[in-house]
Amino acid sequence: MPQLDAFKALADAYGAQLRITRLRPSGRGADVWDQLHPTAVQQRELYDWLLANGEGVLTGDSFFHLSAFGEPLPGLNLCGAGRVVCLIDPIGDVYACPFAIHEAFLAGNVRSAGGFPTVWRESELFTELRQPQTGGACTKCQHYDSCRGGCMAAKFFTGLPLDGPDPECVQGYGETALSTVDSKPPSGADHSHRGPVRGQPVPVTIGRRPPDSWCDESPLAGFEANLTASSGNRRLPESGSA
């Protein structure tokens, strides 16, 4: 938290726009979430900081749960899973969210009939996610219209029900709910492409061609002078050498 202003200044110095993403308890984040997720005090500080910086800092749909403090934050103030965002893994499986890679959020595969458009428009999962939430504890909360129940992935991978509170609920309901959780679903899986996919070979048609720029091949391209490495007084290879 104390580094946010420095990050913003660094981005401004390069004419860039800073984007901050929430730490979710999925993937490698599951191993560190308990130790590294913001405290209640830090969440309030983050909320005030994001309000002060407005559209100058991008957040996507990372922090809409903080809107339960009062004023809505800039950005998407609801979960974008299956609405404006999804993830396609290396074997073509389509998941509702990059932070929810689990069979519970598998919508289909781009190699199926109709491809991605059919998955996006017609999958049962995406259709369900796009419907208003009609039950659960959060819909009875006076702050629900502000926070929309929080992050789907954060709830799922901490063992909370999807219609329950966000684990970082700023009203404290998430902390209470977490105290009753007995087990959490696994958050990691190997989604790398290893050999045939769904029993079908994947053709590779990419050929070898000269690079657009020789700098893509060698960081020393164009340098004719002999350069000396900083350690061991060894010569670095000249352009074109191995």
Tab-separated table of C-alpha atoms in Angstrom:
chain	number	residue	atom	x	y	z
A	1	MET	CA	0.000	0.000	0.000
A	2	PRO	CA	2.718	2.571	0.789
A	3	GLN	CA	4.147	2.091	-2.730
A	4	LEU	CA	1.028	3.051	-4.694
A	5	ASP	CA	2.018	6.693	-5.136
A	6	ALA	CA	5.497	5.645	-6.284
A	7	PHE	CA	4.040	3.207	-8.816
A	8	LYS	CA	1.736	5.933	-10.126
A	9	ALA	CA	4.621	8.403	-10.408
A	10	LEU	CA	6.723	5.842	-12.294
A	11	ALA	CA	3.916	5.199	-14.788
A	12	ASP	CA	3.325	8.943	-15.233
A	13	ALA	CA	7.023	9.508	-15.882
A	14	TYR	CA	6.823	7.207	-18.898
A	15	GLY	CA	3.470	8.496	-20.113
A	16	ALA	CA	1.910	5.156	-19.226
A	17	GLN	CA	-1.291	4.325	-17.387
A	18	LEU	CA	-1.072	2.286	-14.205
A	19	ARG	CA	-3.287	-0.780	-13.823
A	20	ILE	CA	-3.792	-2.508	-10.487
A	21	THR	CA	-5.229	-6.005	-10.227
A	22	ARG	CA	-6.613	-7.693	-7.154
A	23	LEU	CA	-4.804	-10.688	-5.672
A	24	ARG	CA	-7.144	-13.678	-5.981
A	25	PRO	CA	-6.784	-16.966	-4.086
A	26	SER	CA	-6.444	-18.980	-7.307
A	27	GLY	CA	-3.462	-20.457	-9.116
A	28	ARG	CA	-0.241	-19.509	-7.354
A	29	GLY	CA	-2.204	-16.839	-5.499
A	30	ALA	CA	-3.830	-19.584	-3.433
A	31	ASP	CA	-0.529	-20.256	-1.677
A	32	VAL	CA	-0.022	-16.667	-0.525
A	33	TRP	CA	-3.512	-15.200	-0.290
A	34	ASP	CA	-3.848	-15.707	3.462
A	35	GLN	CA	-0.589	-13.839	4.064
A	36	LEU	CA	-0.764	-11.147	1.375
A	37	HIS	CA	-4.366	-10.104	0.804
A	38	PRO	CA	-5.153	-6.584	2.073
A	39	THR	CA	-6.275	-6.050	5.632
A	40	ALA	CA	-9.512	-4.217	6.372
A	41	VAL	CA	-7.565	-1.015	7.034
A	42	GLN	CA	-5.605	-1.376	3.794
A	43	GLN	CA	-8.803	-1.953	1.825
A	44	ARG	CA	-10.161	1.372	3.054
A	45	GLU	CA	-6.876	3.077	2.147
A	46	LEU	CA	-6.998	1.503	-1.309
A	47	TYR	CA	-10.595	2.609	-1.816
A	48	ASP	CA	-9.768	6.219	-0.924
A	49	TRP	CA	-6.667	6.139	-3.148
A	50	LEU	CA	-8.583	4.786	-6.149
A	51	LEU	CA	-11.286	7.426	-5.712
A	52	ALA	CA	-8.656	10.160	-5.557
A	53	ASN	CA	-6.935	8.966	-8.738
A	54	GLY	CA	-10.132	8.294	-10.669
A	55	GLU	CA	-9.820	7.295	-14.319
A	56	GLY	CA	-6.056	7.779	-14.109
A	57	VAL	CA	-5.672	4.248	-12.734
A	58	LEU	CA	-7.188	1.197	-14.438
A	59	THR	CA	-8.656	-1.613	-12.341
A	60	GLY	CA	-10.946	-3.615	-14.665
A	61	ASP	CA	-13.381	-5.458	-12.401
A	62	SER	CA	-10.870	-6.050	-9.623
A	63	PHE	CA	-12.142	-3.823	-6.825
A	64	PHE	CA	-15.858	-3.295	-7.306
A	65	HIS	CA	-16.430	-4.991	-3.943
A	66	LEU	CA	-14.914	-1.880	-2.340
A	67	SER	CA	-17.849	0.201	-3.571
A	68	ALA	CA	-19.753	-1.000	-0.497
A	69	PHE	CA	-17.817	1.713	1.346
A	70	GLY	CA	-20.050	4.254	-0.375
A	71	GLU	CA	-19.293	5.939	-3.695
A	72	PRO	CA	-18.823	3.634	-6.721
A	73	LEU	CA	-15.288	3.360	-8.052
A	74	PRO	CA	-14.323	4.114	-11.655
A	75	GLY	CA	-14.290	1.027	-13.851
A	76	LEU	CA	-16.548	-1.995	-14.135
A	77	ASN	CA	-18.646	-2.221	-10.994
A	78	LEU	CA	-19.681	-5.843	-11.310
A	79	CYS	CA	-18.053	-9.204	-12.008
A	80	GLY	CA	-17.099	-9.390	-15.691
A	81	ALA	CA	-16.898	-13.204	-15.818
A	82	GLY	CA	-18.853	-14.463	-18.811
A	83	ARG	CA	-20.107	-10.942	-19.465
A	84	VAL	CA	-17.128	-9.021	-20.815
A	85	VAL	CA	-14.251	-11.413	-20.129
A	86	CYS	CA	-13.347	-15.092	-20.353
A	87	LEU	CA	-10.219	-17.202	-20.804
A	88	ILE	CA	-9.234	-19.696	-23.500
A	89	ASP	CA	-6.521	-22.095	-22.343
A	90	PRO	CA	-3.864	-23.754	-24.590
A	91	ILE	CA	-6.160	-26.673	-25.490
A	92	GLY	CA	-9.124	-24.473	-26.384
A	93	ASP	CA	-11.192	-24.819	-23.216
A	94	VAL	CA	-13.161	-21.666	-22.430
A	95	TYR	CA	-13.440	-20.585	-18.798
A	96	ALA	CA	-15.595	-17.807	-17.397
A	97	CYS	CA	-12.687	-15.920	-15.869
A	98	PRO	CA	-8.862	-15.952	-15.974
A	99	PHE	CA	-8.921	-16.393	-12.191
A	100	ALA	CA	-11.480	-19.235	-12.225
A	101	ILE	CA	-9.759	-22.017	-14.138
A	102	HIS	CA	-11.710	-24.928	-12.718
A	103	GLU	CA	-14.153	-27.437	-14.171
A	104	ALA	CA	-16.963	-25.632	-12.337
A	105	PHE	CA	-16.423	-22.656	-14.655
A	106	LEU	CA	-15.743	-24.519	-17.917
A	107	ALA	CA	-18.146	-23.228	-20.584
A	108	GLY	CA	-17.007	-25.262	-23.600
A	109	ASN	CA	-14.217	-25.631	-26.131
A	110	VAL	CA	-13.407	-23.558	-29.209
A	111	ARG	CA	-12.750	-26.748	-31.205
A	112	SER	CA	-16.372	-27.828	-30.833
A	113	ALA	CA	-18.989	-27.200	-33.520
A	114	GLY	CA	-19.691	-23.498	-33.806
A	115	GLY	CA	-16.363	-22.548	-32.239
A	116	PHE	CA	-15.974	-19.708	-29.796
A	117	PRO	CA	-19.045	-17.684	-30.917
A	118	THR	CA	-21.339	-20.569	-29.962
A	119	VAL	CA	-19.644	-21.026	-26.590
A	120	TRP	CA	-19.837	-17.296	-25.833
A	121	ARG	CA	-23.440	-16.842	-26.917
A	122	GLU	CA	-25.086	-20.130	-25.983
A	123	SER	CA	-23.248	-21.918	-23.165
A	124	GLU	CA	-25.394	-22.691	-20.132
A	125	LEU	CA	-22.715	-21.344	-17.788
A	126	PHE	CA	-22.442	-17.951	-19.455
A	127	THR	CA	-26.222	-17.683	-19.717
A	128	GLU	CA	-26.505	-18.333	-15.980
A	129	LEU	CA	-23.763	-15.856	-15.074
A	130	ARG	CA	-25.505	-13.130	-17.055
A	131	GLN	CA	-28.714	-13.506	-15.066
A	132	PRO	CA	-29.361	-11.346	-11.998
A	133	GLN	CA	-28.597	-13.045	-8.708
A	134	THR	CA	-31.885	-13.990	-7.076
A	135	GLY	CA	-30.910	-15.756	-3.839
A	136	GLY	CA	-28.311	-16.019	-1.156
A	137	ALA	CA	-27.215	-13.946	1.782
A	138	CYS	CA	-25.741	-11.097	-0.241
A	139	THR	CA	-28.976	-10.118	-1.972
A	140	LYS	CA	-30.463	-9.362	1.446
A	141	CYS	CA	-27.618	-6.976	2.328
A	142	GLN	CA	-28.238	-3.244	2.012
A	143	HIS	CA	-24.894	-2.874	0.228
A	144	TYR	CA	-25.576	-5.482	-2.452
A	145	ASP	CA	-26.451	-2.950	-5.152
A	146	SER	CA	-22.992	-1.415	-4.649
A	147	CYS	CA	-20.710	-4.441	-4.397
A	148	ARG	CA	-22.826	-6.975	-6.355
A	149	GLY	CA	-21.682	-9.746	-4.046
A	150	GLY	CA	-17.997	-9.460	-4.871
A	151	CYS	CA	-15.595	-11.649	-6.843
A	152	MET	CA	-16.779	-15.071	-8.005
A	153	ALA	CA	-13.267	-16.553	-8.072
A	154	ALA	CA	-12.347	-15.171	-4.652
A	155	LYS	CA	-15.431	-16.756	-3.138
A	156	PHE	CA	-15.100	-20.109	-4.867
A	157	PHE	CA	-11.423	-20.716	-4.069
A	158	THR	CA	-11.825	-19.768	-0.420
A	159	GLY	CA	-14.648	-22.297	-0.093
A	160	LEU	CA	-17.486	-19.751	0.106
A	161	PRO	CA	-20.763	-20.164	-1.831
A	162	LEU	CA	-21.142	-18.066	-4.972
A	163	ASP	CA	-24.230	-16.381	-3.562
A	164	GLY	CA	-22.427	-15.597	-0.329
A	165	PRO	CA	-20.193	-12.675	0.648
A	166	ASP	CA	-16.820	-11.879	-0.836
A	167	PRO	CA	-14.020	-13.092	1.482
A	168	GLU	CA	-12.818	-9.467	1.620
A	169	CYS	CA	-16.293	-8.019	2.169
A	170	VAL	CA	-15.726	-4.542	3.579
A	171	GLN	CA	-18.679	-4.947	5.944
A	172	GLY	CA	-16.979	-7.914	7.606
A	173	TYR	CA	-19.425	-10.600	6.464
A	174	GLY	CA	-16.732	-12.446	4.524
A	175	GLU	CA	-14.528	-12.899	7.581
A	176	THR	CA	-17.446	-14.381	9.472
A	177	ALA	CA	-18.284	-16.734	6.603
A	178	LEU	CA	-14.653	-17.873	6.253
A	179	SER	CA	-14.644	-19.028	9.874
A	180	THR	CA	-17.147	-21.746	8.934
A	181	VAL	CA	-15.274	-23.103	5.884
A	182	ASP	CA	-14.029	-26.679	6.274
A	183	SER	CA	-12.338	-27.220	2.887
A	184	LYS	CA	-11.394	-25.388	-0.278
A	185	PRO	CA	-11.495	-26.617	-3.875
A	186	PRO	CA	-8.121	-27.154	-5.583
A	187	SER	CA	-7.042	-24.045	-7.456
A	188	GLY	CA	-4.274	-25.432	-9.669
A	189	ALA	CA	-4.324	-27.648	-12.750
A	190	ASP	CA	-2.023	-28.277	-15.692
A	191	HIS	CA	-3.558	-26.621	-18.741
A	192	SER	CA	-0.503	-26.900	-20.940
A	193	HIS	CA	-0.777	-28.442	-24.386
A	194	ARG	CA	0.828	-31.880	-24.339
A	195	GLY	CA	0.420	-33.874	-27.535
A	196	PRO	CA	-2.941	-34.621	-29.215
A	197	VAL	CA	-5.918	-32.615	-28.003
A	198	ARG	CA	-9.197	-34.439	-27.459
A	199	GLY	CA	-7.728	-37.301	-29.503
A	200	GLN	CA	-7.005	-35.094	-32.502
A	201	PRO	CA	-3.521	-34.043	-33.680
A	202	VAL	CA	-2.837	-30.321	-33.899
A	203	PRO	CA	-1.081	-29.345	-37.145
A	204	VAL	CA	1.847	-26.962	-36.882
A	205	THR	CA	2.330	-24.924	-40.043
A	206	ILE	CA	4.621	-22.178	-38.812
A	207	GLY	CA	7.794	-22.125	-40.911
A	208	ARG	CA	11.175	-20.596	-40.278
A	209	ARG	CA	11.697	-17.161	-41.791
A	210	PRO	CA	14.147	-14.340	-41.189
A	211	PRO	CA	13.186	-12.145	-38.234
A	212	ASP	CA	11.628	-8.747	-38.870
A	213	SER	CA	14.581	-7.252	-37.041
A	214	TRP	CA	17.898	-8.874	-36.205
A	215	CYS	CA	17.476	-7.404	-32.744
A	216	ASP	CA	14.800	-10.073	-32.290
A	217	GLU	CA	17.575	-12.668	-32.583
A	218	SER	CA	20.484	-11.004	-30.824
A	219	PRO	CA	20.539	-8.078	-28.391
A	220	LEU	CA	24.034	-7.265	-29.737
A	221	ALA	CA	22.968	-6.916	-33.362
A	222	GLY	CA	24.641	-3.875	-34.904
A	223	PHE	CA	27.405	-3.605	-32.338
A	224	GLU	CA	30.815	-4.135	-33.944
A	225	ALA	CA	32.941	-3.165	-30.946
A	226	ASN	CA	34.224	-5.806	-28.597
A	227	LEU	CA	32.324	-5.654	-25.351
A	228	THR	CA	33.588	-6.879	-22.023
A	229	ALA	CA	31.306	-8.553	-19.545
A	230	SER	CA	31.102	-7.059	-16.106
A	231	SER	CA	32.063	-10.329	-14.394
A	232	GLY	CA	34.944	-12.617	-15.232
A	233	ASN	CA	36.346	-10.153	-17.827
A	234	ARG	CA	34.937	-12.369	-20.595
A	235	ARG	CA	34.170	-11.172	-24.102
A	236	LEU	CA	30.525	-11.103	-25.110
A	237	PRO	CA	29.770	-12.677	-28.508
A	238	GLU	CA	29.772	-10.306	-31.449
A	239	SER	CA	26.765	-9.879	-33.684
A	240	GLY	CA	25.846	-13.102	-35.433
A	241	SER	CA	27.978	-15.378	-33.250
A	242	ALA	CA	26.662	-18.041	-30.940
